[in-house]
PDB file of C-alpha atoms in Angstrom:
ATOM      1  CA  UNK A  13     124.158 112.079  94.359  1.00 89.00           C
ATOM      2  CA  UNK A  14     121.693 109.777  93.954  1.00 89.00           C
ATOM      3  CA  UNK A  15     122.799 106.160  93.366  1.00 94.00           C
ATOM      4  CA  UNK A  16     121.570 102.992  92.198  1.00 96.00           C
ATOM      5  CA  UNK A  17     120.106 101.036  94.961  1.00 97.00           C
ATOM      6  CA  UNK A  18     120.738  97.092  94.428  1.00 98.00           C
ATOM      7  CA  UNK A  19     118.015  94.928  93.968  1.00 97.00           C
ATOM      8  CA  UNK A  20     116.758  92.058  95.264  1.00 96.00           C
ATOM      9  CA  UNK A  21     118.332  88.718  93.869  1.00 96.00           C
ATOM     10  CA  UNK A  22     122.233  90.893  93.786  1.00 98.00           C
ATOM     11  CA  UNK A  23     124.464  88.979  95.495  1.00 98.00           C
ATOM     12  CA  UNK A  24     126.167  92.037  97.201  1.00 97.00           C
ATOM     13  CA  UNK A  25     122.504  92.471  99.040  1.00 98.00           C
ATOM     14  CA  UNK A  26     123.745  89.030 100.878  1.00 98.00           C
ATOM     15  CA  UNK A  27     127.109  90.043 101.860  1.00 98.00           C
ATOM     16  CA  UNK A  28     128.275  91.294 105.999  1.00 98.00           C
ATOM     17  CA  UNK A  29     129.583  94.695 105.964  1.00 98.00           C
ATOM     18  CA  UNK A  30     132.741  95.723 107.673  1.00 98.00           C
ATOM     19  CA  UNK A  31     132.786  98.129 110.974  1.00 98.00           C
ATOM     20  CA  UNK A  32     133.841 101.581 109.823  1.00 98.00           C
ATOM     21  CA  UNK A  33     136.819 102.667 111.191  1.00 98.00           C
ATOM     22  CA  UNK A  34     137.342 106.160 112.879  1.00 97.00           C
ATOM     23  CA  UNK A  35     140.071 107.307 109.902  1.00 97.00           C
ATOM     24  CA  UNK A  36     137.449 106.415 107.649  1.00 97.00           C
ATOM     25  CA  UNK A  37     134.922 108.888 108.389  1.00 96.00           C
ATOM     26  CA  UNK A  38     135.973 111.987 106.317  1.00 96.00           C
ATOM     27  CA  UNK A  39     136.040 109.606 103.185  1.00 96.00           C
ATOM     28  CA  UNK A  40     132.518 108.187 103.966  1.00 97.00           C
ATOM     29  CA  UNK A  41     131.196 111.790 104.431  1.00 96.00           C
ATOM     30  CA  UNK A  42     129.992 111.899 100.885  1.00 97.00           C
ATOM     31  CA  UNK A  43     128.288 108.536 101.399  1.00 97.00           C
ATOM     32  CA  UNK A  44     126.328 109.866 103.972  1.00 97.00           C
ATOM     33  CA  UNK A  45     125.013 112.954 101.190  1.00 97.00           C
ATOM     34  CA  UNK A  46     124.145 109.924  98.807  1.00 97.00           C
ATOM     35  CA  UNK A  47     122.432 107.560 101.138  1.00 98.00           C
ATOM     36  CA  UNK A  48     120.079 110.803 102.212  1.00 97.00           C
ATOM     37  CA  UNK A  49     119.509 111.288  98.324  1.00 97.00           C
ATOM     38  CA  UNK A  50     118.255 108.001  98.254  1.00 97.00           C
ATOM     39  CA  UNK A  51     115.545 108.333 100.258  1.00 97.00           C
ATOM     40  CA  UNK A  52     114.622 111.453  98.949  1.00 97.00           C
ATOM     41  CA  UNK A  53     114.485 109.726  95.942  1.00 96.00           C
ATOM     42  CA  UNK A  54     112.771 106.649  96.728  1.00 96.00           C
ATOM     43  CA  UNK A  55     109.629 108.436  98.512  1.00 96.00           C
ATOM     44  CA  UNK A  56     109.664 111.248  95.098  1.00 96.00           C
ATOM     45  CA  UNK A  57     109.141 107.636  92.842  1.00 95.00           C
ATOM     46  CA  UNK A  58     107.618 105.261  95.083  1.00 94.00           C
ATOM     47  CA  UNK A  59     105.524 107.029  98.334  1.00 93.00           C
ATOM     48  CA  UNK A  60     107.686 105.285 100.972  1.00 95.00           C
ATOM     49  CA  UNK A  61     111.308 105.648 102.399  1.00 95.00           C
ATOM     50  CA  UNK A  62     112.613 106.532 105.542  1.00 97.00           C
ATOM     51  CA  UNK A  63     116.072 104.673 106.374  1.00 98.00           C
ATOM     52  CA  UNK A  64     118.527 103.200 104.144  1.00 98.00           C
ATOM     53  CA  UNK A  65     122.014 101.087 104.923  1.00 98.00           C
ATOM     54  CA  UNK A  66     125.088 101.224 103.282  1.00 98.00           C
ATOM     55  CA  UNK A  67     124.919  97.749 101.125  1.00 98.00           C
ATOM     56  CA  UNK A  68     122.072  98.784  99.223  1.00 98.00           C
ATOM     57  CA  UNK A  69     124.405 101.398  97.447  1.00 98.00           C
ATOM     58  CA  UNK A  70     127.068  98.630  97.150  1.00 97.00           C
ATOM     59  CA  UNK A  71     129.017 100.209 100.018  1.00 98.00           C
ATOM     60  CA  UNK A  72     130.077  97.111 102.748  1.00 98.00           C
ATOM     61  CA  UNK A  73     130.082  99.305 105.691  1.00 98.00           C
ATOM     62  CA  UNK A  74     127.988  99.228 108.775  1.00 98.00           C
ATOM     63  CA  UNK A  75     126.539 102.534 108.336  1.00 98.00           C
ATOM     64  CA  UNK A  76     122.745 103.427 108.382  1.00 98.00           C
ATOM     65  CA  UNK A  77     120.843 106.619 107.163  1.00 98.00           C
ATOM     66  CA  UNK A  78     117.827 107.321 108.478  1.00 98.00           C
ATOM     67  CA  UNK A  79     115.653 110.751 107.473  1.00 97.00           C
ATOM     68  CA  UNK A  80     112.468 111.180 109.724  1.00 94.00           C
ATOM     69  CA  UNK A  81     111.957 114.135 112.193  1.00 90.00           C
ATOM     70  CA  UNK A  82     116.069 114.754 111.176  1.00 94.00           C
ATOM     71  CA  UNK A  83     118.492 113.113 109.340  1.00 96.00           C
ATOM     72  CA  UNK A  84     120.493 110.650 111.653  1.00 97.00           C
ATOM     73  CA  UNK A  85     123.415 108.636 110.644  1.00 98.00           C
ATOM     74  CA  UNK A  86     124.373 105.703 112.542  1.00 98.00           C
ATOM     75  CA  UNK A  87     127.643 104.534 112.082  1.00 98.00           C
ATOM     76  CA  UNK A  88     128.736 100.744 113.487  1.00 98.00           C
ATOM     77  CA  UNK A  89     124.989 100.400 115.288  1.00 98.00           C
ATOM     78  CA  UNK A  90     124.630  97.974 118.140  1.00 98.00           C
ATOM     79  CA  UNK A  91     120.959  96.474 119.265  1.00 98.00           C
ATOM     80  CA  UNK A  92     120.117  95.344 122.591  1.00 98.00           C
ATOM     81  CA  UNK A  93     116.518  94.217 122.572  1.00 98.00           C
ATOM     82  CA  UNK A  94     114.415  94.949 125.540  1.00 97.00           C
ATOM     83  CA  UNK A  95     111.902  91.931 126.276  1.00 96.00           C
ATOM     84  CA  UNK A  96     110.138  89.443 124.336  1.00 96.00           C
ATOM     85  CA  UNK A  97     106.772  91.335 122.913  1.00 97.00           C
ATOM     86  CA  UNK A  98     107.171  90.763 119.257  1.00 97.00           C
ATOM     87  CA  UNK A  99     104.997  92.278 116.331  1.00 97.00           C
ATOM     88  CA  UNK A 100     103.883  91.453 113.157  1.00 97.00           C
ATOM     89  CA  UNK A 101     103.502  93.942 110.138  1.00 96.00           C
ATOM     90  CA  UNK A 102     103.884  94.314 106.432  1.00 96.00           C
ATOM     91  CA  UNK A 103     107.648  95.340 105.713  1.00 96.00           C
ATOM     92  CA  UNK A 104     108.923  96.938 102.199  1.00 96.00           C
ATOM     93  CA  UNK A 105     111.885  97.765 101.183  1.00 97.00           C
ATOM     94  CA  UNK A 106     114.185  99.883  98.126  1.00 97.00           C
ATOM     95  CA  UNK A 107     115.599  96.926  97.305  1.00 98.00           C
ATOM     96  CA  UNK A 108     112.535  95.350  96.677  1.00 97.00           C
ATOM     97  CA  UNK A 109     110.020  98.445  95.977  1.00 96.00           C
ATOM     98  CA  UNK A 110     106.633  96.972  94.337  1.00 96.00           C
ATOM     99  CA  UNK A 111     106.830  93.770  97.529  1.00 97.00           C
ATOM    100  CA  UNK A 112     105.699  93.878 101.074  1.00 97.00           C
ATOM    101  CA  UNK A 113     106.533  90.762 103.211  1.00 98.00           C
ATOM    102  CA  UNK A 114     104.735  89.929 106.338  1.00 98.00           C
ATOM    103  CA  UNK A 115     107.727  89.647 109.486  1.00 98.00           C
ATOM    104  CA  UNK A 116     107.925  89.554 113.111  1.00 98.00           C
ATOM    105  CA  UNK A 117     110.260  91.677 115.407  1.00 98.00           C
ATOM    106  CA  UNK A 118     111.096  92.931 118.311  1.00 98.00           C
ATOM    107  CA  UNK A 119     108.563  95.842 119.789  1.00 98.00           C
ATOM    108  CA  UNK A 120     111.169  97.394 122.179  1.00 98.00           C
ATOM    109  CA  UNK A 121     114.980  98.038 121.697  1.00 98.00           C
ATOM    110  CA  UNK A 122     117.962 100.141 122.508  1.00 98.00           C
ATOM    111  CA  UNK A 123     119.996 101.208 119.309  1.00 98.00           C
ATOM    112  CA  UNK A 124     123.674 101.630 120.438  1.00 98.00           C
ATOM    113  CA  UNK A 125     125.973 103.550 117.517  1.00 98.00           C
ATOM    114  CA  UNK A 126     128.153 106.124 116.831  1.00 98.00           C
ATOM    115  CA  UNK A 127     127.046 109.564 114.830  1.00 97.00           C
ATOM    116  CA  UNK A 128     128.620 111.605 112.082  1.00 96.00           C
ATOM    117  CA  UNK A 129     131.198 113.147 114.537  1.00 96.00           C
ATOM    118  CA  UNK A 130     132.029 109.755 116.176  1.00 97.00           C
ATOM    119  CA  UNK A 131     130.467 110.132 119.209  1.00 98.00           C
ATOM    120  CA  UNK A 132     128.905 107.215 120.971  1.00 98.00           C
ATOM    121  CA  UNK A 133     125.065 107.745 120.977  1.00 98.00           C
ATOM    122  CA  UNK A 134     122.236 105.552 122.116  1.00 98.00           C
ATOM    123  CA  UNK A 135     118.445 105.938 121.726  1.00 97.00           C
ATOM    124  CA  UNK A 136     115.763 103.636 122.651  1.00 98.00           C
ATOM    125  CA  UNK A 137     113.193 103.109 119.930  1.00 97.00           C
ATOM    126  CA  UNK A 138     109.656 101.312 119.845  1.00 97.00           C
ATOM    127  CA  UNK A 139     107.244  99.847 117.377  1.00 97.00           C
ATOM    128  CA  UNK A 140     107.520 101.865 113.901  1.00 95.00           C
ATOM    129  CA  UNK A 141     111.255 102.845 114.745  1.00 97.00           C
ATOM    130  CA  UNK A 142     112.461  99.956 116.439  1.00 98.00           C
ATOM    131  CA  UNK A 143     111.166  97.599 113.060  1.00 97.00           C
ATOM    132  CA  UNK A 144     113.321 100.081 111.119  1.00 97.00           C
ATOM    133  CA  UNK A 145     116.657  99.832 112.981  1.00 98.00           C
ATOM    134  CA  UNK A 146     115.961  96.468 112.273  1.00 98.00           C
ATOM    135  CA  UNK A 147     115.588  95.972 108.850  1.00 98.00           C
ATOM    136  CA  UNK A 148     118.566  98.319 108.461  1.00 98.00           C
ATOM    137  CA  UNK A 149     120.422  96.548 110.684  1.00 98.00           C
ATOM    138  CA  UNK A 150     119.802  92.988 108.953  1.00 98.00           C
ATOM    139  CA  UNK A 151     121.145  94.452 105.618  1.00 98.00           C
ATOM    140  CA  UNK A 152     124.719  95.365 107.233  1.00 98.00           C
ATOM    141  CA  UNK A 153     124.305  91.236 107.744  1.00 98.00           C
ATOM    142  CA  UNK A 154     123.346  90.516 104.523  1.00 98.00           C
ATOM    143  CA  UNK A 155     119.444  89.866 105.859  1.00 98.00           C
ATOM    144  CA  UNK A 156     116.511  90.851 103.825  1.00 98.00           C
ATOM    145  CA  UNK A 157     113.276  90.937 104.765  1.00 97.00           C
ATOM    146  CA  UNK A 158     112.377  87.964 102.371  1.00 97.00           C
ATOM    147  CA  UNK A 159     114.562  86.048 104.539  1.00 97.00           C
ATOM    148  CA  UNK A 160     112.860  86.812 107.421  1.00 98.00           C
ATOM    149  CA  UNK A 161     108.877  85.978 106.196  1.00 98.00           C
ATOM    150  CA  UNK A 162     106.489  84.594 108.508  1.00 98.00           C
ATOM    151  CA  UNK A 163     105.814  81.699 106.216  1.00 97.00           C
ATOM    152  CA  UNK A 164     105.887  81.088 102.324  1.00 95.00           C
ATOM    153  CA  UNK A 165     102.368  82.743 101.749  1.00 97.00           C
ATOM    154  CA  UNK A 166     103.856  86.213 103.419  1.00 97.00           C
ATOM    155  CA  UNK A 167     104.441  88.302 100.183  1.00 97.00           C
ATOM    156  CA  UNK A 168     102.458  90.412  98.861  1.00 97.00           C
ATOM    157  CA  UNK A 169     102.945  92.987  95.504  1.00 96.00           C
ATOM    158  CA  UNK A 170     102.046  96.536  95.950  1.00 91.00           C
ATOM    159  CA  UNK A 171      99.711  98.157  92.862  1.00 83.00           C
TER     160      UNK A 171
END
Protein backbone atom coordinates (compact mmCIF):
# COMPACT_ATOMS: atom_id res chain seq x y z
CA UNK A 1 0.00 0.00 0.00
CA UNK A 2 1.07 3.14 -0.73
CA UNK A 3 1.25 5.62 2.18
CA UNK A 4 1.50 9.14 2.87
CA UNK A 5 5.03 10.21 3.05
CA UNK A 6 5.50 13.14 5.77
CA UNK A 7 6.56 16.33 4.74
CA UNK A 8 8.96 18.61 5.47
CA UNK A 9 8.19 20.98 8.53
CA UNK A 10 6.27 17.44 10.47
CA UNK A 11 7.69 17.11 13.54
CA UNK A 12 7.81 13.22 13.34
CA UNK A 13 10.48 13.91 10.28
CA UNK A 14 12.77 15.19 13.43
CA UNK A 15 12.32 12.36 15.69
CA UNK A 16 15.34 9.11 16.32
CA UNK A 17 13.91 5.87 15.44
CA UNK A 18 14.18 2.83 17.59
CA UNK A 19 16.45 -0.40 16.56
CA UNK A 20 14.07 -3.09 15.35
CA UNK A 21 14.07 -5.95 17.28
CA UNK A 22 14.42 -9.58 15.88
CA UNK A 23 10.55 -10.57 17.17
CA UNK A 24 9.58 -7.66 15.33
CA UNK A 25 10.31 -8.63 11.92
CA UNK A 26 7.20 -10.67 10.82
CA UNK A 27 5.04 -7.57 11.93
CA UNK A 28 7.25 -5.09 9.95
CA UNK A 29 7.03 -7.40 6.85
CA UNK A 30 4.16 -5.42 5.48
CA UNK A 31 6.13 -2.22 6.05
CA UNK A 32 8.68 -3.35 3.94
CA UNK A 33 5.66 -3.92 0.84
CA UNK A 34 4.66 -0.19 1.64
CA UNK A 35 7.99 1.50 1.81
CA UNK A 36 8.74 -0.28 -1.86
CA UNK A 37 5.26 1.24 -2.97
CA UNK A 38 6.54 4.40 -2.12
CA UNK A 39 9.10 4.64 -4.33
CA UNK A 40 7.28 3.24 -6.99
CA UNK A 41 5.11 5.88 -6.40
CA UNK A 42 7.25 8.75 -5.97
CA UNK A 43 9.31 8.18 -9.38
CA UNK A 44 5.39 7.42 -11.28
CA UNK A 45 4.57 11.38 -9.86
CA UNK A 46 7.76 13.02 -9.53
CA UNK A 47 10.83 11.34 -11.94
CA UNK A 48 13.06 10.52 -8.94
CA UNK A 49 13.13 7.88 -6.06
CA UNK A 50 15.31 5.26 -5.20
CA UNK A 51 15.54 4.65 -1.24
CA UNK A 52 13.19 5.51 1.39
CA UNK A 53 13.44 5.10 5.52
CA UNK A 54 10.96 4.17 7.79
CA UNK A 55 10.08 7.82 9.44
CA UNK A 56 8.93 9.21 6.34
CA UNK A 57 5.84 6.80 6.59
CA UNK A 58 5.56 7.74 10.31
CA UNK A 59 7.09 4.39 11.27
CA UNK A 60 10.14 5.11 14.16
CA UNK A 61 12.16 2.21 13.19
CA UNK A 62 15.62 2.01 11.82
CA UNK A 63 14.70 0.36 8.71
CA UNK A 64 15.66 1.51 5.10
CA UNK A 65 14.21 0.50 1.62
CA UNK A 66 16.12 0.89 -1.12
CA UNK A 67 14.88 -0.26 -4.95
CA UNK A 68 17.78 0.03 -7.58
CA UNK A 69 19.31 -3.01 -9.45
CA UNK A 70 16.94 -5.07 -6.54
CA UNK A 71 15.01 -4.24 -3.80
CA UNK A 72 17.20 -4.28 -0.55
CA UNK A 73 15.98 -3.75 2.89
CA UNK A 74 18.25 -2.75 5.53
CA UNK A 75 17.17 -3.26 8.82
CA UNK A 76 19.21 -1.47 12.00
CA UNK A 77 22.10 -0.12 9.31
CA UNK A 78 25.50 0.73 10.67
CA UNK A 79 28.09 3.21 8.64
CA UNK A 80 31.69 3.11 8.91
CA UNK A 81 33.12 5.74 6.62
CA UNK A 82 36.24 4.98 4.76
CA UNK A 83 38.56 8.22 4.50
CA UNK A 84 38.08 11.79 4.30
CA UNK A 85 37.28 12.58 0.34
CA UNK A 86 34.01 14.34 0.65
CA UNK A 87 31.59 15.45 -2.26
CA UNK A 88 29.31 17.95 -3.00
CA UNK A 89 25.96 17.47 -5.01
CA UNK A 90 22.38 18.54 -5.26
CA UNK A 91 20.27 16.21 -2.85
CA UNK A 92 16.23 15.82 -3.05
CA UNK A 93 14.15 14.16 -1.20
CA UNK A 94 10.06 12.67 -0.82
CA UNK A 95 9.74 14.59 1.94
CA UNK A 96 10.58 17.56 0.28
CA UNK A 97 9.82 16.70 -3.60
CA UNK A 98 9.81 20.17 -5.68
CA UNK A 99 13.57 21.21 -3.39
CA UNK A 100 17.10 20.21 -4.04
CA UNK A 101 19.69 21.31 -1.38
CA UNK A 102 23.32 21.53 -2.08
CA UNK A 103 25.32 18.97 0.82
CA UNK A 104 28.57 17.45 1.38
CA UNK A 105 29.31 13.72 2.29
CA UNK A 106 31.31 11.15 2.53
CA UNK A 107 32.58 9.54 -1.06
CA UNK A 108 33.48 6.08 0.40
CA UNK A 109 31.68 3.92 3.10
CA UNK A 110 30.88 0.52 4.41
CA UNK A 111 27.04 0.03 5.16
CA UNK A 112 26.81 -2.56 8.02
CA UNK A 113 22.89 -3.95 8.53
CA UNK A 114 20.85 -6.70 8.77
CA UNK A 115 18.37 -7.97 5.72
CA UNK A 116 14.80 -9.17 5.58
CA UNK A 117 15.78 -12.63 7.03
CA UNK A 118 17.99 -11.11 9.80
CA UNK A 119 21.11 -11.90 8.60
CA UNK A 120 24.04 -9.63 9.15
CA UNK A 121 25.08 -8.16 5.72
CA UNK A 122 27.62 -5.56 4.77
CA UNK A 123 28.33 -3.84 1.42
CA UNK A 124 30.67 -1.15 0.63
CA UNK A 125 29.15 1.64 -1.42
CA UNK A 126 30.69 4.78 -3.29
CA UNK A 127 29.63 8.11 -4.65
CA UNK A 128 25.81 7.87 -5.90
CA UNK A 129 25.14 4.94 -3.34
CA UNK A 130 27.14 5.86 -0.54
CA UNK A 131 25.17 9.71 -0.58
CA UNK A 132 22.02 7.55 -0.42
CA UNK A 133 22.75 5.34 2.62
CA UNK A 134 23.31 8.56 3.91
CA UNK A 135 20.47 10.54 3.56
CA UNK A 136 18.51 7.44 4.62
CA UNK A 137 20.47 6.97 7.35
CA UNK A 138 20.14 10.73 8.72
CA UNK A 139 16.27 10.33 8.66
CA UNK A 140 16.36 7.21 11.21
CA UNK A 141 18.16 10.37 13.27
CA UNK A 142 15.75 12.73 12.60
CA UNK A 143 18.36 14.58 9.91
CA UNK A 144 17.13 16.10 6.77
CA UNK A 145 18.96 17.23 4.17
CA UNK A 146 17.94 20.94 4.91
CA UNK A 147 19.79 20.45 7.99
CA UNK A 148 22.70 19.50 6.43
CA UNK A 149 23.06 22.59 3.54
CA UNK A 150 26.30 23.86 2.60
CA UNK A 151 25.28 27.37 3.49
CA UNK A 152 21.91 29.41 3.53
CA UNK A 153 22.00 30.10 -0.34
CA UNK A 154 22.03 26.02 -0.95
CA UNK A 155 18.31 25.47 -1.97
CA UNK A 156 17.11 25.37 -4.91
CA UNK A 157 13.17 24.55 -6.30
CA UNK A 158 12.81 22.08 -9.02
CA UNK A 159 10.27 23.26 -12.14
Amino acid sequence: MEREILLLGDPRLYEISEEVKKEELELLKPVFTDMFDCIKGIRRDYGFGRAIAAPQIGVKKRLICILTDKPYVIINPSLEFIGEEMMELMDDCMSFPNLLVRVRRYRHLILHYRDESWQEQTMSMDDDMAELIQHEYDHLDGILATMRAIDNKSFVMKR
